[in-house]
Coordinates of C-alpha atoms in Angstrom, one line a residue:
M33 CA 1.7 -65.8 -35.3
K34 CA -0.7 -65.4 -32.4
K35 CA 1.6 -62.9 -30.7
R36 CA 2.0 -60.9 -33.9
F37 CA -1.8 -60.8 -34.4
C38 CA -2.3 -59.6 -30.8
L39 CA 0.4 -56.9 -31.0
K40 CA -1.4 -55.1 -33.8
P41 CA -4.5 -54.1 -31.8
I42 CA -2.3 -53.4 -28.8
S43 CA -0.3 -51.0 -30.9
I44 CA -3.4 -49.3 -32.1
L45 CA -4.7 -48.9 -28.5
L46 CA -1.3 -47.6 -27.4
T47 CA -1.4 -45.0 -30.2
V48 CA -5.0 -44.0 -29.2
I49 CA -3.9 -43.7 -25.6
L50 CA -1.0 -41.5 -26.5
M51 CA -3.2 -39.3 -28.6
F52 CA -5.8 -38.8 -25.9
G53 CA -3.1 -38.4 -23.3
I54 CA -1.4 -35.7 -25.3
L55 CA -4.7 -34.0 -25.9
A56 CA -5.7 -34.1 -22.2
A57 CA -2.2 -32.9 -21.2
S58 CA -2.4 -30.1 -23.7
L59 CA -5.8 -29.0 -22.5
Y60 CA -4.8 -29.0 -18.9
A61 CA -1.6 -27.1 -19.7
F62 CA -3.7 -24.6 -21.6
A63 CA -6.2 -24.4 -18.7
D64 CA -3.4 -23.9 -16.2
D65 CA -1.6 -21.3 -18.4
D66 CA -4.0 -18.6 -17.2
S67 CA -1.3 -16.2 -15.9
V68 CA -1.6 -12.5 -16.5
T69 CA 1.0 -9.8 -15.9
F70 CA 0.0 -6.2 -15.1
T71 CA 1.4 -3.2 -13.2
V72 CA -0.1 -1.1 -10.4
G73 CA 0.6 2.6 -9.9
T74 CA -1.2 5.0 -7.7
D75 CA -1.3 8.5 -6.2
M76 CA 0.4 10.3 -9.1
H77 CA -0.9 13.8 -8.0
I78 CA -0.3 15.3 -11.4
E79 CA 0.1 19.1 -11.3
N80 CA 0.5 20.7 -14.8
T81 CA -0.1 24.3 -13.8
L82 CA 3.1 25.1 -11.9
T83 CA 5.4 27.6 -13.7
E84 CA 8.0 27.8 -11.0
L85 CA 9.2 25.7 -8.1
E86 CA 7.2 26.2 -4.9
I87 CA 9.1 27.6 -1.9
N88 CA 7.5 26.3 1.2
Y89 CA 10.5 26.1 3.6
P90 CA 13.1 28.7 2.5
E91 CA 15.3 27.7 5.4
S92 CA 16.2 24.4 3.6
E93 CA 18.8 24.6 0.8
L94 CA 17.8 21.3 -0.8
Y95 CA 14.2 20.7 0.2
F96 CA 12.5 24.1 0.3
Q97 CA 9.7 22.9 -2.0
A98 CA 8.8 20.0 0.4
S99 CA 5.0 19.6 0.9
G100 CA 3.1 18.0 3.7
S101 CA 3.0 14.7 1.9
G102 CA 6.5 14.6 0.4
N103 CA 5.2 14.6 -3.2
L104 CA 7.3 15.9 -6.1
Y105 CA 4.3 17.6 -7.6
D106 CA 6.2 19.4 -10.4
Q107 CA 7.7 16.1 -11.5
A108 CA 4.5 14.0 -11.2
A109 CA 3.7 14.0 -15.0
S110 CA 7.2 12.9 -16.0
L111 CA 7.2 10.2 -13.3
T112 CA 3.9 8.9 -14.6
E113 CA 5.1 8.8 -18.2
K114 CA 8.2 6.8 -17.0
F115 CA 5.9 4.4 -15.1
L116 CA 3.7 3.8 -18.1
N117 CA 6.6 3.3 -20.5
D118 CA 8.4 1.0 -18.0
S119 CA 5.2 -1.0 -17.7
A120 CA 5.1 -1.5 -21.5
D121 CA 8.7 -2.6 -21.4
E122 CA 7.8 -5.0 -18.5
G123 CA 5.3 -6.7 -20.8
A124 CA 2.2 -5.6 -18.9
S125 CA -1.1 -6.8 -20.4
F126 CA -2.8 -3.8 -18.8
I127 CA -2.2 -1.1 -16.1
L128 CA -4.1 -0.3 -12.9
I129 CA -4.1 3.2 -11.4
A130 CA -5.7 3.2 -7.9
G131 CA -6.7 6.9 -7.6
D132 CA -5.4 10.4 -6.9
L133 CA -4.4 10.9 -10.5
T134 CA -4.3 14.6 -9.9
R135 CA -3.2 17.0 -7.2
N136 CA -6.3 19.2 -6.9
G137 CA -8.8 17.6 -9.1
N138 CA -9.5 20.6 -11.3
E139 CA -10.5 20.3 -15.0
A140 CA -7.1 21.4 -16.4
Q141 CA -5.3 18.7 -14.4
H142 CA -7.8 16.0 -15.3
R143 CA -7.8 16.8 -19.0
F144 CA -4.0 16.9 -19.0
T145 CA -3.8 13.5 -17.2
A146 CA -6.4 11.9 -19.5
S147 CA -4.5 13.1 -22.6
L148 CA -1.2 11.7 -21.2
L149 CA -2.9 8.3 -20.6
S150 CA -4.6 8.4 -24.0
D151 CA -1.3 9.1 -25.8
F152 CA 0.2 6.1 -24.1
E153 CA -2.7 3.8 -25.0
S154 CA -2.5 5.0 -28.7
K155 CA 1.2 4.3 -28.8
T156 CA 1.2 0.9 -27.1
G157 CA -2.3 -0.5 -27.3
I158 CA -2.1 -1.3 -23.6
Q159 CA -5.3 -0.6 -21.7
V160 CA -5.2 1.6 -18.6
Y161 CA -7.9 1.2 -15.9
V162 CA -8.4 4.0 -13.3
V163 CA -10.5 4.7 -10.2
P164 CA -10.8 8.1 -8.5
G165 CA -9.1 9.1 -5.3
N166 CA -10.1 11.8 -2.8
H167 CA -7.8 14.4 -4.6
D168 CA -9.7 13.8 -7.8
Y169 CA -12.9 15.1 -6.3
F170 CA -11.5 18.3 -4.7
R171 CA -12.9 20.3 -7.7
S172 CA -14.8 17.7 -9.8
T173 CA -17.9 15.6 -9.6
R174 CA -18.3 11.9 -10.2
E175 CA -20.0 12.4 -13.5
E176 CA -17.2 14.8 -14.6
F177 CA -14.6 12.2 -13.6
K178 CA -16.3 9.5 -15.6
E179 CA -16.4 11.9 -18.6
Y180 CA -12.7 12.8 -18.3
Y181 CA -11.6 9.2 -18.0
H182 CA -14.3 7.5 -20.1
S183 CA -11.6 5.6 -22.2
F184 CA -10.0 4.1 -19.1
G185 CA -12.5 1.5 -17.9
Y186 CA -15.9 3.1 -18.4
D187 CA -16.5 2.8 -22.2
G188 CA -15.9 -1.0 -22.2
A189 CA -17.4 -1.6 -18.7
L190 CA -19.6 -4.7 -18.1
A191 CA -21.4 -2.8 -15.3
V192 CA -21.3 0.7 -13.8
H193 CA -22.6 1.5 -10.3
D194 CA -25.5 3.9 -10.5
S195 CA -24.3 6.5 -7.9
T196 CA -20.5 6.1 -7.9
A197 CA -17.7 5.8 -10.4
S198 CA -17.4 2.1 -9.8
Y199 CA -17.3 -0.4 -12.7
T200 CA -16.3 -3.9 -13.8
A201 CA -14.4 -5.0 -16.9
D202 CA -12.9 -8.2 -18.3
V203 CA -9.2 -7.3 -18.4
A204 CA -7.4 -10.3 -19.8
G205 CA -8.0 -14.0 -20.1
D206 CA -10.0 -15.3 -17.2
Y207 CA -9.7 -12.2 -15.1
R208 CA -12.3 -9.6 -14.2
L209 CA -11.6 -6.3 -12.6
I210 CA -13.9 -4.8 -10.0
A211 CA -12.9 -1.2 -9.9
V212 CA -14.5 0.6 -6.9
D213 CA -14.9 4.3 -6.2
S214 CA -14.3 4.2 -2.5
N215 CA -14.6 7.9 -2.0
D216 CA -16.9 10.2 -0.1
P217 CA -16.6 13.4 -2.3
G218 CA -15.7 16.4 -0.1
N219 CA -14.0 14.2 2.5
D220 CA -10.8 12.3 2.7
G221 CA -12.4 9.3 4.3
D222 CA -14.1 6.4 2.4
G223 CA -17.7 6.3 1.1
I224 CA -18.5 2.6 0.8
T225 CA -22.2 2.6 1.4
A226 CA -24.5 -0.4 1.9
S227 CA -25.7 0.1 -1.7
L228 CA -22.2 0.0 -3.1
L229 CA -21.3 -3.1 -1.0
N230 CA -24.4 -4.9 -2.3
W231 CA -23.3 -4.0 -5.9
I232 CA -19.8 -5.4 -5.2
E233 CA -21.4 -8.6 -4.0
E234 CA -23.5 -8.8 -7.1
Q235 CA -20.4 -8.3 -9.3
A236 CA -18.4 -10.9 -7.4
N237 CA -21.3 -13.4 -7.9
A238 CA -21.5 -12.5 -11.6
A239 CA -17.8 -13.2 -11.9
A240 CA -18.1 -16.6 -10.3
R241 CA -21.0 -17.5 -12.6
D242 CA -18.9 -16.5 -15.6
G243 CA -15.9 -18.5 -14.3
K244 CA -13.8 -15.4 -13.9
K245 CA -11.2 -14.7 -11.2
I246 CA -11.4 -11.3 -9.5
I247 CA -8.9 -8.5 -9.4
Y248 CA -10.2 -5.8 -7.1
M249 CA -9.0 -2.1 -7.0
M250 CA -10.0 0.9 -5.0
H251 CA -8.3 4.0 -3.5
H252 CA -8.7 3.5 0.2
P253 CA -7.0 0.7 2.0
L254 CA -9.2 -2.2 3.1
L255 CA -7.0 -3.1 6.1
E256 CA -4.9 -1.5 8.8
H257 CA -1.3 -1.1 7.6
L258 CA 0.2 0.5 10.7
Y259 CA -0.4 -0.3 14.4
M260 CA -3.1 2.0 15.7
G261 CA -3.7 3.1 12.1
K262 CA -7.4 3.5 12.8
L263 CA -6.6 6.1 15.4
L264 CA -3.6 7.8 13.8
M265 CA -4.9 7.6 10.2
K266 CA -8.6 7.2 10.5
D267 CA -9.3 8.6 7.0
F268 CA -6.9 6.2 5.4
I269 CA -8.9 2.9 6.0
V270 CA -12.4 2.0 4.9
R271 CA -14.9 2.1 7.8
G272 CA -15.9 -1.4 9.0
S273 CA -12.8 -2.8 7.4
E274 CA -12.8 -6.2 9.0
R275 CA -16.5 -6.6 8.5
I276 CA -16.0 -5.9 4.8
A277 CA -12.9 -8.1 4.6
E278 CA -14.9 -11.0 6.0
K279 CA -17.5 -10.5 3.2
F280 CA -14.7 -10.4 0.6
T281 CA -13.4 -13.8 1.8
R282 CA -16.8 -15.3 1.1
W283 CA -17.2 -13.5 -2.3
G284 CA -14.0 -14.8 -3.8
I285 CA -12.1 -11.5 -3.6
E286 CA -8.6 -12.4 -2.8
Y287 CA -6.4 -9.6 -4.1
V288 CA -7.2 -6.0 -3.3
F289 CA -5.0 -3.2 -4.8
T290 CA -5.1 0.1 -3.0
G291 CA -3.3 3.4 -2.6
H292 CA -4.1 6.6 -0.5
E293 CA -1.6 5.9 2.3
H294 CA 1.5 6.4 0.1
G295 CA 3.3 3.3 1.5
N296 CA 4.4 -0.2 0.4
D297 CA 2.6 -2.7 2.6
I298 CA 0.7 -5.9 2.3
A299 CA -1.8 -6.8 5.0
S300 CA -3.9 -9.9 5.2
F301 CA -7.2 -10.9 6.9
T302 CA -8.3 -14.5 7.5
G303 CA -12.1 -15.0 7.4
S304 CA -14.1 -17.3 9.5
N305 CA -14.1 -19.7 6.5
G306 CA -10.3 -19.9 6.6
K307 CA -9.9 -17.9 3.4
K308 CA -7.6 -14.9 3.2
V309 CA -7.9 -11.5 1.5
Y310 CA -4.8 -9.5 0.9
D311 CA -4.8 -5.7 0.8
I312 CA -1.8 -4.8 -1.4
L313 CA -1.0 -1.1 -0.7
T314 CA 1.3 0.6 -3.2
T315 CA 3.4 3.8 -2.6
A316 CA 2.6 7.1 -4.4
L317 CA 4.3 7.4 -7.8
S318 CA 5.2 11.0 -7.0
S319 CA 7.1 10.4 -3.7
Y320 CA 9.7 8.3 -2.1
P321 CA 10.6 5.5 -2.9
L322 CA 9.4 6.3 -6.5
E323 CA 8.1 2.8 -7.2
Y324 CA 5.2 0.8 -8.7
R325 CA 4.3 -2.9 -8.5
R326 CA 4.6 -5.6 -11.2
V327 CA 2.1 -8.4 -10.6
T328 CA 1.7 -11.8 -12.2
L329 CA -1.4 -13.7 -11.2
S330 CA -1.9 -17.4 -12.0
E331 CA -3.7 -20.4 -10.6
G332 CA -0.7 -20.9 -8.3
G333 CA -0.9 -17.4 -6.7
A334 CA 0.4 -13.9 -7.0
D335 CA 4.0 -13.0 -7.9
I336 CA 4.5 -9.4 -6.8
K337 CA 7.7 -7.4 -7.5
M338 CA 8.5 -3.7 -6.7
K339 CA 9.9 -1.8 -9.6
K340 CA 11.8 1.5 -9.4
I341 CA 11.3 4.4 -11.7
G342 CA 14.9 5.3 -11.4
E343 CA 16.0 8.3 -13.3
C344 CA 14.9 11.9 -13.3
D345 CA 14.2 13.7 -16.6
T346 CA 15.9 16.9 -15.7
S347 CA 15.1 18.4 -19.1
S348 CA 11.4 18.6 -18.0
L349 CA 12.1 20.4 -14.7
I350 CA 10.4 23.8 -14.3
P351 CA 12.4 26.9 -13.3
G352 CA 13.5 27.3 -9.7
Y353 CA 15.8 24.4 -9.1
T354 CA 19.2 25.2 -7.8
S355 CA 22.4 23.7 -9.2
A356 CA 22.8 21.6 -6.0
Q357 CA 19.3 20.2 -6.5
R358 CA 19.9 19.4 -10.1
E359 CA 23.1 17.7 -9.4
M360 CA 21.4 15.5 -6.7
L361 CA 18.5 14.7 -9.0
E362 CA 20.9 13.5 -11.7
T363 CA 23.2 11.5 -9.4
D364 CA 20.8 10.2 -6.7
Y365 CA 17.2 10.6 -7.6
E366 CA 15.9 8.3 -4.9
G367 CA 18.1 10.0 -2.3
Y368 CA 16.6 13.3 -3.3
A369 CA 13.1 12.0 -3.0
Y370 CA 14.0 10.4 0.4
G371 CA 15.3 13.7 1.7
I372 CA 12.1 15.5 0.5
F373 CA 10.0 12.8 2.2
R374 CA 11.8 13.0 5.5
Y375 CA 11.8 16.8 5.6
S376 CA 8.0 16.8 4.9
V377 CA 7.4 14.2 7.7
E378 CA 9.3 16.3 10.1
K379 CA 7.4 19.5 9.2
K380 CA 4.1 17.6 9.5
I381 CA 5.0 16.2 13.0
L382 CA 5.9 19.7 14.2
R383 CA 2.7 21.1 12.8
Y384 CA 0.5 18.4 14.4
T385 CA 2.3 18.9 17.8
S386 CA 2.2 22.7 17.7
P387 CA 0.1 24.4 20.4
D388 CA -2.0 26.3 17.9
F389 CA -2.9 23.2 16.0
I390 CA -3.9 21.3 19.2
K391 CA -5.9 24.3 20.5
N392 CA -7.8 24.6 17.2
K393 CA -8.6 20.8 17.2
L394 CA -9.9 21.0 20.7
K395 CA -11.5 24.4 20.3
A396 CA -9.7 25.5 23.4
G397 CA -10.0 29.3 22.9
D398 CA -8.5 31.4 25.7
G399 CA -8.2 30.4 29.3
A400 CA -6.7 27.7 31.5
L401 CA -6.9 24.9 28.9
S402 CA -5.2 27.1 26.3
D403 CA -2.4 27.9 28.8
Q404 CA -1.9 24.2 29.6
I405 CA -1.7 23.3 26.0
D406 CA 1.0 26.0 25.4
I407 CA 3.1 24.7 28.3
L408 CA 2.8 21.1 27.3
F409 CA 3.2 21.2 23.6
N410 CA 6.0 23.7 23.6
A411 CA 7.9 21.3 25.8
I412 CA 7.1 18.5 23.4
N413 CA 8.4 20.5 20.5
D414 CA 11.6 21.3 22.4
A415 CA 12.1 17.6 23.2
L416 CA 11.6 16.6 19.5
N417 CA 14.2 19.1 18.3
M418 CA 16.6 18.6 21.2
P419 CA 20.0 17.3 20.0
I420 CA 20.4 13.6 20.8
Y421 CA 24.2 13.9 21.6
N422 CA 26.3 16.2 23.6
S423 CA 27.9 19.0 21.5
G424 CA 30.5 19.9 24.1
D425 CA 29.1 23.3 24.8
G426 CA 27.2 22.3 27.9
A427 CA 23.8 22.6 26.2
V428 CA 21.0 20.2 27.2
S429 CA 20.8 17.0 25.1
I430 CA 19.0 13.6 25.2
E431 CA 22.3 11.9 25.9
K432 CA 23.1 14.2 28.8
L433 CA 19.7 13.7 30.4
A434 CA 19.8 10.0 29.9
K435 CA 23.2 9.8 31.5
S436 CA 21.8 11.3 34.6
K437 CA 19.6 8.2 34.8
G438 CA 22.5 5.8 34.2
V439 CA 21.3 5.2 30.6
T440 CA 23.6 5.1 27.6
I441 CA 22.3 6.3 24.2
P442 CA 23.9 4.3 21.3
R443 CA 25.9 6.3 18.8
S444 CA 24.4 7.2 15.4
D445 CA 24.2 10.0 12.8
Y446 CA 20.7 11.1 13.9
G447 CA 20.7 14.7 15.2
S448 CA 17.4 14.8 17.0
L449 CA 14.4 12.6 17.9
I450 CA 12.4 14.2 15.0
K451 CA 15.1 13.2 12.6
L452 CA 15.0 9.7 13.9
A453 CA 11.2 9.6 13.7
S454 CA 11.2 10.7 10.0
A455 CA 13.7 7.9 9.2
L456 CA 11.5 5.3 10.9
V457 CA 8.4 6.6 9.0
A458 CA 10.3 6.4 5.7
N459 CA 11.3 2.8 6.6
H460 CA 7.6 1.9 7.0
Y461 CA 6.7 3.6 3.7
Y462 CA 9.5 1.7 1.9
G463 CA 8.1 -1.6 3.2
D464 CA 9.4 -4.8 4.8
E465 CA 10.1 -3.0 8.1
N466 CA 11.6 -5.4 10.6
L467 CA 13.4 -3.5 13.3
P468 CA 13.0 -5.5 16.5
S469 CA 13.7 -3.1 19.4
A470 CA 15.8 -5.6 21.3
S471 CA 18.4 -5.8 18.6
N472 CA 18.2 -2.6 16.6
T473 CA 20.1 0.6 17.1
E474 CA 17.4 2.9 15.7
A475 CA 14.7 1.3 17.9
E476 CA 16.9 1.4 21.0
I477 CA 17.7 5.1 20.4
F478 CA 14.0 5.8 19.8
I479 CA 12.9 4.0 23.0
K480 CA 15.5 5.5 25.3
G481 CA 15.2 8.9 23.6
V482 CA 11.4 9.0 23.9
N483 CA 11.6 7.9 27.5
T484 CA 14.2 10.6 28.3
G485 CA 12.1 13.1 26.3
L486 CA 9.0 12.3 28.4
E487 CA 11.0 12.9 31.5
Y488 CA 12.1 16.2 30.1
I489 CA 8.6 17.2 29.2
L490 CA 7.4 16.3 32.7
S491 CA 10.1 18.5 34.3
R492 CA 9.0 21.3 32.0
A493 CA 5.3 20.9 32.0
G494 CA 4.5 19.2 35.3
R495 CA 2.5 16.0 35.9
E496 CA -0.8 17.9 35.6
N497 CA -0.1 18.9 32.1
L498 CA 1.3 15.5 31.2
N499 CA -1.9 13.9 32.3
L500 CA -3.7 16.4 30.0
L501 CA -1.9 14.6 27.1
L502 CA -3.2 11.3 28.2
E503 CA -6.7 12.7 28.4
I504 CA -6.4 14.2 24.9
I505 CA -5.3 10.8 23.5
G506 CA -8.0 9.0 25.4
A507 CA -10.7 11.4 24.3
Q508 CA -9.6 10.9 20.6
S509 CA -9.1 7.2 20.8
P510 CA -11.6 4.4 20.4
L511 CA -8.9 2.0 21.4
D512 CA -7.8 0.8 24.8
T513 CA -5.2 3.2 26.1
N514 CA -3.9 1.1 29.0
E515 CA -0.4 0.8 27.5
L516 CA -0.1 4.5 27.0
G517 CA -1.7 5.2 30.4
L518 CA 0.7 2.9 32.1
L519 CA 3.6 4.5 30.3
F520 CA 2.7 8.1 31.3
R521 CA 2.0 7.0 34.9
A522 CA 5.4 5.3 35.1
V523 CA 7.3 8.3 33.7
G524 CA 8.6 10.5 36.5
S525 CA 6.8 8.7 39.2
E526 CA 8.4 8.9 42.6
K527 CA 9.5 5.2 42.4
E528 CA 13.2 4.7 42.0
N529 CA 12.8 2.4 39.0
S530 CA 10.3 4.6 37.2
Y531 CA 12.6 5.0 34.2
A532 CA 13.2 1.3 33.9
V533 CA 9.4 0.6 34.1
A534 CA 8.6 3.1 31.4
E535 CA 11.4 1.7 29.2
K536 CA 10.0 -1.8 29.7
L537 CA 6.6 -0.7 28.6
L538 CA 8.0 1.1 25.5
Y539 CA 9.8 -1.9 24.1
P540 CA 6.7 -4.0 23.2
L541 CA 4.8 -0.8 22.3
T542 CA 7.5 0.2 19.8
D543 CA 7.8 -3.3 18.4
K544 CA 4.2 -3.0 17.3
F545 CA 5.1 0.0 15.1
L546 CA 8.5 -1.3 13.9
I547 CA 7.9 -4.9 13.1
D548 CA 5.7 -6.2 10.3
S549 CA 4.9 -9.8 10.9
D550 CA 2.6 -10.2 7.8
V551 CA 3.8 -11.3 4.4
S552 CA 6.7 -9.4 2.7
D553 CA 5.6 -5.9 1.5
R554 CA 7.9 -5.8 -1.5
D555 CA 9.0 -8.9 -3.5
V556 CA 6.8 -11.8 -2.5
F557 CA 4.9 -14.8 -3.9
I558 CA 1.5 -15.3 -2.3
P559 CA 0.1 -18.8 -2.9
G560 CA -3.3 -19.1 -4.4
Q561 CA -6.3 -20.5 -2.5
G562 CA -7.7 -22.9 -5.0
S563 CA -9.6 -20.7 -7.4
P564 CA -11.7 -22.8 -9.8
Q565 CA -10.7 -23.3 -13.4
P566 CA -12.9 -21.8 -16.2
R567 CA -15.9 -24.1 -16.2
G568 CA -16.2 -24.9 -20.0
L569 CA -12.6 -25.8 -20.6
S570 CA -12.2 -27.6 -17.3
A571 CA -15.2 -29.9 -18.0
F572 CA -14.0 -30.7 -21.5
A573 CA -10.5 -31.4 -20.3
T574 CA -12.0 -33.7 -17.6
F575 CA -14.1 -35.5 -20.2
I576 CA -11.0 -36.2 -22.4
N577 CA -9.0 -37.3 -19.4
K578 CA -11.7 -39.8 -18.3
I579 CA -11.7 -41.3 -21.8
S580 CA -7.9 -41.6 -21.6
E581 CA -8.2 -43.3 -18.2
F582 CA -10.7 -45.7 -19.6
I583 CA -8.5 -46.7 -22.5
K584 CA -5.5 -47.1 -20.2
R585 CA -7.5 -49.5 -18.0
L586 CA -8.6 -51.4 -21.1
F587 CA -5.0 -51.6 -22.2
S588 CA -3.9 -52.9 -18.7
F589 CA -6.5 -55.6 -19.0
I590 CA -5.5 -56.7 -22.5
F591 CA -1.8 -56.5 -22.0
P592 CA -1.5 -59.3 -19.4
L593 CA -4.1 -61.3 -21.5
Q594 CA -1.8 -61.3 -24.6
N595 CA 1.1 -62.3 -22.4
R596 CA -0.7 -65.5 -21.6
M597 CA -1.5 -66.3 -25.2

């Protein structure tokens, strides 16, 4: 009888424990289920005023409309619509667009783009958030931009910066967006001022007080995404990037979504406090590889996936496309975009290495310096366009010149150094580049080809003019040019092993360009860094859990007691 009497309160206690345990578990599960899924697109460059396909390079049968940036301007609107619709199908709670919505930033392009976004929002109920890019200010002001896109972040903003088009908004669940206008209107570079930086800090602190996790978006990349990027692409990174990144690690800004550079790359910075900030750069929607990002954030971290736009809507093409182009667009859309991109890169390299461009940059005018530049950069262009392999007609080639030094160039389908260079650039823009020079054919051809090309340039231009190139690089570079200096001094020196010395220098230098040692640029999970739970819910769940623990301890005391009865 005693045992039956004792079992009754124990059963009641057990029931209470189970109830509180289930409640605590449910609350914790609810608190932990804070994930949100959204998509990120950028650099659409919408152009709605073209009535016929542009002809920029008539010598190319397939890629005559190529532009300096490789964008498919006439298809930008249909690509954007596909991105938006795909985002809805992916279950996105909201959509981020990190700038350069338009090609030239004129009123017609802005109103067309805003209408396109508005139609999507009306149809799906999915909120789109935008920030301006440098293109959006080519022919518009900040106030005009905010008026054009008032429905896409500004109307429901928690705060708007006084002198820029920056704002904050609660986007979903426990997440707050800090959307920053990183532009300096009239220039391609960034415009993050001390005032704007102070505002960002205030908004980050406000988010922390409100128990919100931060999603940060701006157009200009926060970090360097390419070796010597600050030299080669100085307008593509915010000034004082590491100083700002250090502040971000202290302000709880962990994920920064950016555009502008037109590539897929994720770079990280570790602050003095051990915290990391990730700059998640996304490729342009209007150029190769025609992709956007799908992101799921949770307490555990960031799950990031690349998504392809895939098919071309040939029914929306403007007049001017040839039958060969249409066929390729229908059968290999990404391949077509790849070809346009590489052709654009090649034309841009040749433009930037043309004697006229260099003379204009250096304000050389007429005279001895102008003559030196002509000799040197004509030789460089000849080397870039020189066939890599022997054609059998006795013409000069990289392979033939290398053979005279006892060097063998691996076989490939690349016709010239500039063709190889455009392929390597496309590889970087695609993301996840990992081409170690010691075990990669492209890298080996590039190193041996560049070395041979430098020897050829020296034979054409002379050492005096080759030294001029080093001076030009040194004058333009804030970085230490020892590696480049050693390379140029080694090329063509009177030492018998000069070629081998130069090649040895090129291997580690090339690896810095071709190997990305940071996290994966494409499909990756980035673990979280212990962001706090929302304060109200976390406190209540902790309170319930403590009650449950107390009852369990009481039960553990009574249970052995009743066993002794």
